[in-house]
Structures are given as C-alpha cells and as structure tokens.
XYZ file of C-alpha atoms in Angstrom:
489
model
C 62.280 -169.813 122.180
C 64.148 -172.936 121.034
C 67.590 -172.580 119.678
C 66.272 -173.722 116.359
C 62.612 -173.292 114.826
C 60.639 -176.325 114.539
C 60.265 -177.648 111.218
C 60.132 -181.432 110.841
C 57.505 -182.943 109.045
C 55.689 -186.218 110.143
C 56.104 -187.587 106.597
C 59.536 -187.014 106.350
C 62.144 -189.964 107.476
C 63.629 -187.722 110.154
C 60.212 -186.912 111.662
C 59.344 -190.786 111.904
C 62.600 -191.350 113.253
C 62.002 -188.745 116.098
C 58.644 -190.266 116.875
C 60.052 -193.573 117.136
C 62.564 -192.354 119.494
C 60.457 -190.705 121.858
C 57.877 -193.619 121.961
C 60.784 -196.293 122.390
C 62.080 -193.896 125.427
C 58.697 -193.358 127.244
C 57.528 -197.064 126.369
C 60.312 -197.975 128.482
C 59.033 -196.249 131.452
C 55.624 -197.216 130.681
C 56.125 -200.683 130.638
C 57.861 -201.054 133.721
C 54.586 -199.266 135.574
C 52.588 -201.649 134.082
C 54.264 -204.993 134.020
C 55.835 -205.073 137.606
C 52.454 -205.422 139.520
C 51.981 -208.523 137.564
C 55.401 -209.933 138.801
C 55.302 -209.151 142.182
C 54.019 -212.561 143.611
C 56.948 -214.418 141.776
C 59.402 -211.645 142.847
C 58.053 -212.061 146.618
C 58.595 -216.063 146.254
C 62.179 -215.857 144.804
C 63.587 -213.039 147.058
C 61.583 -214.106 150.208
C 60.245 -210.882 150.430
C 57.205 -209.884 152.369
C 54.104 -207.557 151.758
C 56.364 -204.373 152.475
C 59.116 -205.228 150.250
C 56.569 -205.780 147.372
C 55.105 -202.230 148.387
C 58.415 -200.496 148.199
C 59.135 -202.694 144.843
C 56.441 -200.428 143.353
C 56.843 -197.369 145.617
C 60.545 -196.670 145.420
C 60.260 -195.972 141.479
C 57.151 -193.843 142.010
C 58.560 -191.770 144.764
C 61.826 -190.426 142.801
C 59.849 -189.936 139.866
C 57.392 -188.138 141.579
C 59.806 -186.013 143.645
C 62.009 -185.629 140.368
C 59.845 -185.182 137.407
C 59.315 -181.112 137.572
C 62.990 -180.978 137.850
C 63.778 -183.294 135.017
C 61.753 -181.172 132.698
C 63.610 -177.951 134.007
C 66.790 -179.708 133.251
C 65.803 -180.624 129.521
C 64.581 -177.005 128.967
C 67.936 -175.563 130.130
C 70.780 -177.925 128.886
C 68.903 -179.506 126.181
C 66.057 -181.906 126.051
C 67.747 -184.234 123.607
C 70.812 -184.445 125.951
C 68.688 -184.911 129.112
C 66.371 -187.586 127.270
C 69.482 -189.596 126.175
C 71.328 -189.423 129.748
C 67.573 -190.518 131.193
C 67.670 -193.577 128.791
C 71.100 -194.708 129.849
C 70.270 -194.189 133.438
C 67.216 -195.981 133.265
C 68.657 -198.734 131.381
C 71.607 -199.361 134.004
C 69.133 -198.949 136.879
C 66.875 -201.699 134.815
C 70.061 -203.896 134.830
C 70.750 -203.618 138.412
C 67.007 -204.515 139.216
C 67.600 -207.817 136.765
C 70.683 -208.567 138.508
C 69.154 -207.827 142.070
C 70.161 -210.624 144.755
C 67.761 -209.648 147.350
C 64.996 -207.273 148.128
C 66.868 -204.465 149.524
C 69.176 -204.241 146.321
C 65.977 -204.234 143.758
C 64.203 -201.523 146.047
C 67.336 -199.401 145.703
C 67.554 -199.955 142.108
C 64.174 -199.248 141.270
C 64.832 -195.941 143.191
C 67.568 -195.365 140.735
C 64.961 -196.184 137.741
C 62.514 -193.590 138.980
C 65.545 -191.212 138.659
C 66.098 -191.838 135.008
C 62.380 -192.000 134.474
C 62.458 -188.540 135.639
C 64.681 -187.181 133.314
C 63.392 -188.844 130.175
C 59.622 -188.796 130.690
C 59.260 -185.040 130.352
C 61.509 -184.921 127.374
C 59.693 -187.438 125.466
C 56.609 -185.020 124.698
C 58.939 -181.884 124.837
C 61.078 -183.115 121.966
C 58.134 -183.537 119.995
C 56.585 -180.146 120.714
C 60.070 -178.563 119.647
C 60.865 -180.514 116.693
C 57.891 -180.749 114.563
C 56.429 -177.804 112.573
C 53.286 -176.384 113.840
C 51.177 -177.811 111.149
C 52.235 -181.243 111.848
C 52.620 -181.154 115.774
C 48.839 -182.580 116.493
C 49.547 -185.453 114.173
C 52.947 -186.132 115.707
C 51.444 -186.098 119.257
C 48.390 -188.078 118.043
C 50.978 -190.847 116.638
C 53.051 -190.726 119.885
C 49.884 -191.221 122.087
C 48.429 -194.004 119.991
C 51.811 -195.835 119.878
C 52.043 -195.383 123.692
C 48.502 -196.586 123.898
C 49.635 -200.075 122.333
C 52.508 -200.219 124.446
C 50.345 -199.630 127.636
C 47.841 -202.234 126.396
C 50.461 -205.106 125.734
C 52.645 -204.152 129.049
C 50.293 -206.948 131.234
C 50.430 -209.441 128.638
C 54.028 -208.832 127.923
C 54.835 -208.724 131.754
C 52.862 -212.031 132.415
C 54.551 -213.878 129.550
C 58.041 -212.651 130.744
C 57.285 -213.615 134.240
C 55.822 -217.102 133.384
C 58.498 -217.674 130.358
C 62.212 -216.494 130.688
C 61.656 -215.166 134.372
C 60.557 -212.039 136.318
C 64.130 -210.413 135.957
C 63.499 -209.999 131.994
C 60.700 -207.552 133.301
C 63.787 -205.247 133.726
C 66.150 -206.803 131.571
C 64.359 -206.109 128.579
C 64.910 -202.312 128.934
C 68.643 -202.660 128.038
C 68.151 -203.757 124.327
C 65.371 -200.984 123.992
C 68.020 -198.314 125.317
C 70.575 -199.792 122.994
C 68.348 -199.240 119.938
C 67.045 -195.889 121.197
C 70.166 -193.817 122.182
C 71.828 -194.222 118.747
C 69.026 -192.937 116.864
C 68.204 -190.237 119.208
C 71.753 -189.016 118.947
C 71.591 -189.210 115.022
C 68.027 -188.136 114.122
C 66.396 -186.070 117.024
C 67.597 -182.267 116.752
C 68.680 -180.674 119.965
C 66.542 -177.927 121.534
C 66.343 -175.950 124.629
C 64.485 -172.924 126.037
C 67.173 -169.883 126.149
C 64.716 -168.019 128.555
C 65.535 -170.901 131.096
C 67.882 -169.351 133.584
C 68.679 -168.927 137.410
C 69.079 -171.631 139.955
C 67.587 -174.974 139.908
C 65.062 -175.811 142.579
C 66.991 -178.851 143.771
C 65.927 -177.983 147.471
C 62.279 -177.910 146.643
C 62.757 -181.337 144.772
C 64.641 -182.675 147.642
C 62.027 -181.687 150.204
C 59.323 -183.160 148.198
C 60.703 -186.660 147.625
C 61.748 -186.697 151.492
C 58.525 -185.797 152.901
C 56.809 -188.411 150.445
C 59.359 -190.984 151.366
C 58.909 -190.421 155.401
C 55.241 -190.721 155.073
C 55.460 -193.590 152.732
C 58.104 -195.693 155.169
C 55.468 -194.775 157.792
C 52.405 -196.163 156.014
C 54.554 -199.284 155.132
C 56.133 -199.850 158.473
C 52.975 -199.379 160.348
C 51.656 -202.870 160.137
C 54.554 -204.582 161.606
C 55.630 -201.982 164.003
C 52.528 -200.152 164.992
C 52.260 -196.817 166.682
C 56.122 -196.903 167.452
C 58.351 -193.828 167.804
C 59.955 -194.285 164.547
C 56.432 -194.615 162.752
C 54.907 -191.624 164.393
C 58.267 -189.623 163.951
C 58.513 -190.405 160.158
C 54.829 -189.232 160.106
C 55.513 -185.994 161.680
C 58.539 -185.474 160.151
C 57.078 -185.903 156.716
C 54.122 -183.301 157.634
C 56.542 -180.906 158.570
C 58.946 -181.230 155.524
C 55.815 -181.038 153.225
C 55.062 -177.569 155.282
C 58.699 -176.672 154.572
C 58.545 -177.471 150.895
C 55.334 -175.118 150.374
C 57.135 -172.284 152.562
C 60.313 -172.673 150.262
C 58.098 -172.825 147.004
C 56.352 -169.728 148.058
C 59.631 -167.748 148.989
C 61.974 -168.839 145.941
C 62.033 -166.597 142.908
C 62.051 -169.633 140.835
C 60.369 -172.465 142.563
C 60.074 -175.751 140.935
C 56.033 -175.661 141.725
C 55.080 -172.100 141.584
C 52.168 -171.756 144.134
C 50.684 -169.043 142.051
C 49.521 -171.613 139.597
C 46.922 -172.732 142.040
C 45.347 -169.106 141.906
C 43.096 -170.703 139.259
C 40.341 -172.667 141.036
C 39.720 -175.105 138.167
C 43.161 -176.096 138.183
C 43.265 -176.580 141.953
C 39.848 -178.551 141.584
C 41.350 -180.889 138.954
C 44.349 -181.679 141.008
C 42.235 -182.678 144.081
C 40.299 -185.169 141.425
C 43.403 -186.223 140.071
C 44.732 -187.373 143.605
C 41.453 -189.206 144.417
C 41.383 -191.084 141.165
C 44.944 -191.947 140.726
C 45.161 -192.916 144.497
C 42.205 -195.313 143.439
C 43.535 -196.594 140.238
C 46.992 -197.434 141.839
C 45.757 -199.263 144.619
C 43.259 -201.114 142.388
C 45.791 -202.350 139.934
C 48.523 -203.198 142.756
C 46.158 -205.401 144.746
C 44.054 -206.823 141.679
C 47.298 -208.121 140.377
C 47.862 -210.044 143.559
C 44.472 -211.211 144.069
C 44.280 -212.733 140.780
C 47.245 -214.727 141.190
C 47.375 -215.539 144.901
C 43.427 -215.903 145.326
C 42.119 -216.905 142.105
C 45.024 -218.873 141.006
C 45.798 -217.189 137.938
C 49.445 -217.522 136.325
C 51.254 -214.169 135.937
C 50.316 -214.640 132.167
C 46.871 -215.049 132.780
C 46.531 -212.326 135.342
C 48.240 -209.733 132.679
C 45.757 -211.054 130.284
C 42.949 -210.494 132.379
C 43.768 -206.792 132.756
C 43.763 -206.216 129.158
C 40.264 -204.955 128.557
C 40.848 -201.750 130.348
C 43.994 -200.926 128.278
C 42.074 -202.057 125.197
C 39.099 -199.697 125.620
C 41.529 -197.031 126.497
C 43.398 -197.461 123.514
C 40.422 -197.302 121.052
C 37.986 -195.093 122.680
C 39.927 -192.495 124.473
C 39.964 -189.948 121.390
C 36.256 -190.231 120.944
C 35.880 -189.187 124.660
C 37.856 -186.248 124.421
C 35.840 -185.148 121.724
C 32.504 -185.739 123.431
C 33.878 -183.846 126.397
C 34.595 -180.792 124.104
C 31.158 -180.712 122.999
C 29.283 -181.144 126.386
C 32.101 -180.033 128.790
C 34.261 -181.845 131.388
C 31.946 -181.660 134.181
C 29.610 -184.587 133.323
C 32.621 -186.709 132.079
C 34.755 -186.171 135.438
C 31.777 -186.991 137.103
C 30.344 -190.078 135.722
C 33.679 -191.625 134.882
C 34.756 -191.936 138.464
C 31.680 -193.710 139.467
C 31.639 -196.041 136.649
C 35.219 -196.690 137.820
C 33.926 -197.295 141.300
C 31.092 -199.645 139.941
C 33.981 -201.735 138.207
C 36.025 -201.844 141.773
C 32.771 -203.148 143.417
C 32.083 -205.778 141.135
C 35.654 -207.317 142.111
C 34.123 -208.137 145.390
C 32.744 -211.121 143.434
C 36.068 -212.373 142.168
C 37.673 -214.882 144.493
C 38.692 -218.549 144.745
C 36.913 -220.343 141.920
C 35.773 -217.376 140.192
C 34.950 -217.556 136.630
C 36.959 -214.866 134.337
C 33.757 -214.490 131.700
C 31.148 -214.122 134.755
C 32.987 -212.304 137.345
C 36.461 -210.655 136.231
C 35.557 -209.539 132.776
C 32.377 -207.593 133.741
C 34.407 -205.424 136.410
C 37.328 -204.990 133.935
C 34.810 -203.814 131.332
C 32.989 -201.268 133.704
C 36.336 -199.977 135.072
C 37.763 -199.416 131.412
C 34.543 -197.881 130.391
C 34.877 -195.378 133.300
C 38.584 -194.733 132.623
C 37.741 -194.072 128.891
C 35.317 -191.515 130.320
C 37.355 -189.710 132.651
C 40.922 -189.803 131.750
C 41.262 -187.751 128.415
C 38.976 -185.039 129.763
C 40.896 -184.995 132.898
C 44.050 -184.358 131.094
C 42.310 -181.701 128.553
C 40.948 -179.869 131.388
C 44.058 -179.552 133.396
C 45.594 -177.821 130.364
C 42.562 -175.632 129.679
C 42.576 -174.358 133.460
C 45.800 -172.139 132.932
C 47.150 -169.814 130.300
C 48.618 -171.258 127.585
C 52.371 -170.407 128.328
C 51.915 -172.590 131.669
C 50.595 -175.742 130.007
C 53.704 -177.459 130.218
C 54.217 -176.540 133.852
C 50.472 -177.503 134.692
C 50.991 -181.054 132.838
C 53.741 -181.673 135.098
C 52.124 -180.869 138.216
C 49.411 -182.845 137.306
C 51.530 -185.764 136.628
C 53.560 -185.343 139.964
C 50.222 -185.360 141.790
C 49.067 -188.504 139.771
C 52.413 -190.407 140.963
C 52.474 -189.026 144.494
C 48.692 -190.146 144.903
C 49.522 -193.781 143.625
C 52.567 -193.709 146.140
C 50.574 -193.150 148.906
C 47.800 -195.282 148.086
C 49.981 -198.435 147.409
C 51.514 -197.804 151.139
C 48.434 -196.798 152.744
C 45.635 -199.420 151.648
C 47.251 -202.511 152.814
C 47.506 -200.840 156.209
C 44.090 -199.510 156.001
C 42.678 -202.973 154.893
C 44.402 -204.968 157.673
C 47.093 -206.714 155.389
C 49.877 -208.361 157.397
C 53.151 -208.541 156.215
C 52.766 -212.155 154.921
C 49.163 -211.693 153.691
C 50.102 -212.159 150.009
C 51.166 -215.817 151.051
C 47.786 -216.784 152.160
C 44.810 -216.862 149.642
C 42.240 -216.674 152.673
C 43.778 -213.762 154.311
C 44.600 -211.906 151.425
C 40.986 -212.355 149.836
C 39.416 -211.270 153.121
C 41.562 -207.743 153.204
C 41.109 -207.252 149.472
C 37.262 -207.189 149.827
C 37.951 -204.652 152.560
C 40.047 -202.487 150.198
C 37.837 -202.232 147.129
C 35.266 -200.330 148.641
C 38.080 -197.725 150.023
C 38.885 -197.360 146.369
C 35.711 -196.799 145.281
C 35.041 -194.722 147.774
C 37.902 -192.466 147.031
C 36.382 -192.330 143.292
C 32.986 -191.195 144.803
C 34.738 -188.488 146.683
C 36.437 -187.385 143.197
C 33.274 -187.469 141.443
C 31.546 -185.223 144.028
C 34.424 -182.789 144.024
C 34.400 -182.598 140.171
C 30.388 -182.136 140.093
C 30.748 -179.207 142.352
C 33.783 -177.538 141.409
C 34.339 -178.230 137.544
C 33.020 -175.957 134.897
C 33.816 -175.237 131.250
C 36.853 -172.753 131.554
C 35.508 -169.381 130.936
C 31.828 -170.153 131.423
C 31.402 -169.807 135.134
C 30.616 -166.173 134.669
C 31.450 -163.224 132.450
C 33.285 -161.413 134.948
C 36.853 -160.533 134.067
C 37.735 -161.615 137.830
C 36.627 -165.065 137.139
C 38.375 -165.794 134.227
C 41.619 -164.573 136.026
C 41.000 -167.174 138.790
C 40.260 -169.739 135.794
C 43.480 -168.859 134.186
C 41.629 -168.478 130.894
C 42.463 -166.195 128.021
C 40.458 -168.091 125.420
C 36.944 -167.176 124.401
C 34.285 -169.457 125.791
C 33.720 -172.660 123.838
C 30.644 -172.378 121.468
C 27.847 -174.869 122.312
C 29.846 -176.078 125.539
C 27.395 -176.759 128.448
C 28.370 -176.143 131.901
C-alpha cells in the first residue's frame, strides 16, 4: 500500500504532467541506449580508441544498469519513488555531462558506468510512478500513452543520434541529456506525487547487487580482453573469478531473508523458460545492433545520419504494430509468436549477409530491416506479457525487473563475446575488408541464438493455466487466474 491512494486522472493537468515527466526521464535512458551505437565509429576516431574501448563504451553502461536495476526499484519503494527518480535523473545528467567532456576513452568508459547507476535509479521509477499515481480506471491508458511516447523516442533515437554525430558532434549525444534533465526535475518536484510502499522494510541486498555486477564485470572483461591478451593468466583468472562470484551470488540470494532476486520465483517453470528465451533473444539483438551500426558506416560507407536512418524501419514497425501483436497473442497464446518472432529476426540477420561494400539500401539493407522489424513486432510484446502472466500478480513488478536485468545482462555478454567469437582484432573497425569479413561470421551466430530461443519457446511456453488442470501445475506456473477463454496452447 502506498502512502496515498492513487487518484490522478489522465485528463487532468497534473496527470498529463506526470506522464510527461516519466516519459522525459525514461526517454533519457532510452535515447542513450539507441544513439550511442551510431556514434561509435566517430568516438573511436576522435579518441583514438580500439574496438575493446568501443565495446566498453557500450558495456560499462549496461553493466551497472543490469547489476543495480533491481536495487534501484527497491530504493524507490522504500524511500519514495519520486525522490529516487529525481536523484536518478540528476545523477544521469551529471554523468552525461562527464561523457560529453571526456578527454579520452578511459574517462568516457568510467562516465558511462556512472550513467548506468543513474539509469538504474530512474528506469524502475518511471513506470512505478504511473502505477502509483493514477486512478485504477485510468492506469492502463496512462501506461499506454507512456509506452506510445516512449516508442516515438525509440524510433527517433537512431536518426537523432546520426544527426548529432554528423552535425554538432558525438559529444552532444550525451550533452543533450543535461537540458532534458533541467526540464524534467522541476516538473517532477512540482507535479508528481510522492509514493512509497510502507511494506518495504529490512536491509537492502547491496551484497547481492555488488556480487552480480562484479561477476558480470569480470566475465565481460575477460571476453573483451581475450582477442589481445589471449589465454593469459589475467583473462583465465577473470573468467574463473566471475563464475565463482556468480555461484556465490546465487548462494547469497538463496540464504538471505530478503534477497534482491528471490530464487523462489523461478519455481514457475514458465517464468524460467521465458527468461532463458529472453537471454537468447536480447543477446542476439544487442550483438546485431552493435555490429550493424559499425558495418553500415565502416564497410558500406554510410554517414552516421544515414546509418541511423537505415535502422528506422525496425523501430517504426515496433511503434505502430506492437499493440496489435499483443492483442493477437492474447487470442492465439504466446507459444506461436515466441517461436515465429525469433525465427523472423534470424532471417533478417541472415539477410544482412548481403550487405557489404557497394550495397544498395533498397535492395539489400531495407529487406533485412523489414524482416527484422516484423520479427521484433511478433516477439517483444508477447514476451513481456508472458513474463508478467507467468507469476502471481503480487510479484509482477519483481518479475518485470528480473526480466529487464536478464535482457541487459544478455546484451552485455553478447557485445563482449561476439567480436571474440567472430575473430575481430582490436583495430578491426578501422578496416572495411577485415570488419566486413568478421561481420559475416557474426550474423549467423546471432541468428543461431535466436533459433535456440525459438526452439525453447516452442518446447516450453504454454498459455498460463492451460498446461493441465492439476493444482500442482498451476502452482509451478505461478498462475492464480482462470484459463484464458479461446486461447490455444
């Protein structure tokens, strides 16, 4: 229960201010996750950075975000969602300023890690504020408006990033967050009601968050360093230490009375399966967009603006068709969309094998992006809905947070591992011939991950509550609602 009953109406001035504030806040984090890939070649050239530094420019942000996002949500529930949201915005803006002023790659990477901390504070609070502020009758509509405006931001992101890189420069990809924060903070303090969960008590699982981040960081370091250092003692030791710390993290989460990630939630077989599918899918997505933004500029010869524009079809299709995809999945069940969607995405990635020097956008790039976008439309909305439906209603927030963290962690490992597996050297992105060759090796790997995800979805995903009529099955599925009428298994 919150400290005040949710009573805002979407039609009220204050209700609209709340939506605007949460969209601006989450939009800052979303923009940085979509525009930075387009800026990577220019960052590498201006800061004389090798491929490993570019990987860390992406991964430093994802590392702290994935490791701390569950803790960020817990802090908001305890100390006030608006308070933690505002702190996250200010933190994110200051870290963005440091990114924009970075004199070298090492400074930029450190600032990106600080950005991820801010993102972990503001991202969970964005949707939680809407959930806690609006009257139940308006809550779904408010979430829909938030999602739609967020989708517009995601669609504009690559284009905006390309324009900034080719225009005022890549530093403005980060500096743009400062005026956005300056607008967002006073609006949040004036118009957004404070809320917290008085049931939240006990100690925070800072140990669990630290172990998770450190384990991911060590494994990521080993994967990024391996192309240059080989199987050195440092690389092997980092892998071993990361795996050991991962095991310690699971042990701690099992023993703590109030863990950051309660392992009991994985008693739902469907929830576990969906998170495995999430790992496969988002690892492939992150690897694809990281490498494709480089391929279009390094090999095809696009400017940053052209590369950002080339990626637009996927986000435009997501923006206009995701809601319809969710409705279809409600009727036919999640199994088919979660099987067909990854296979379509895999097809789009394999079509990218045709993209190289002298490629035509209409004949080569656009078909791949359209097929990729169709797969994402088919997949993403049913994936999110199935995550929430696979656990009891009271654990929906926790389930969403764990799934979000899984997606970020998958992207983190993929961006670190794919260049190693494809044989990319530290200077590969400076050579069109070398990068193009390794890109052609990486795309089938991404497609293969999606194929694995599709197989897992087909074998394990069912409509919650429809696997059987036995009570123990429903307990394992974490379902308390009646079976869906007319839904297929």
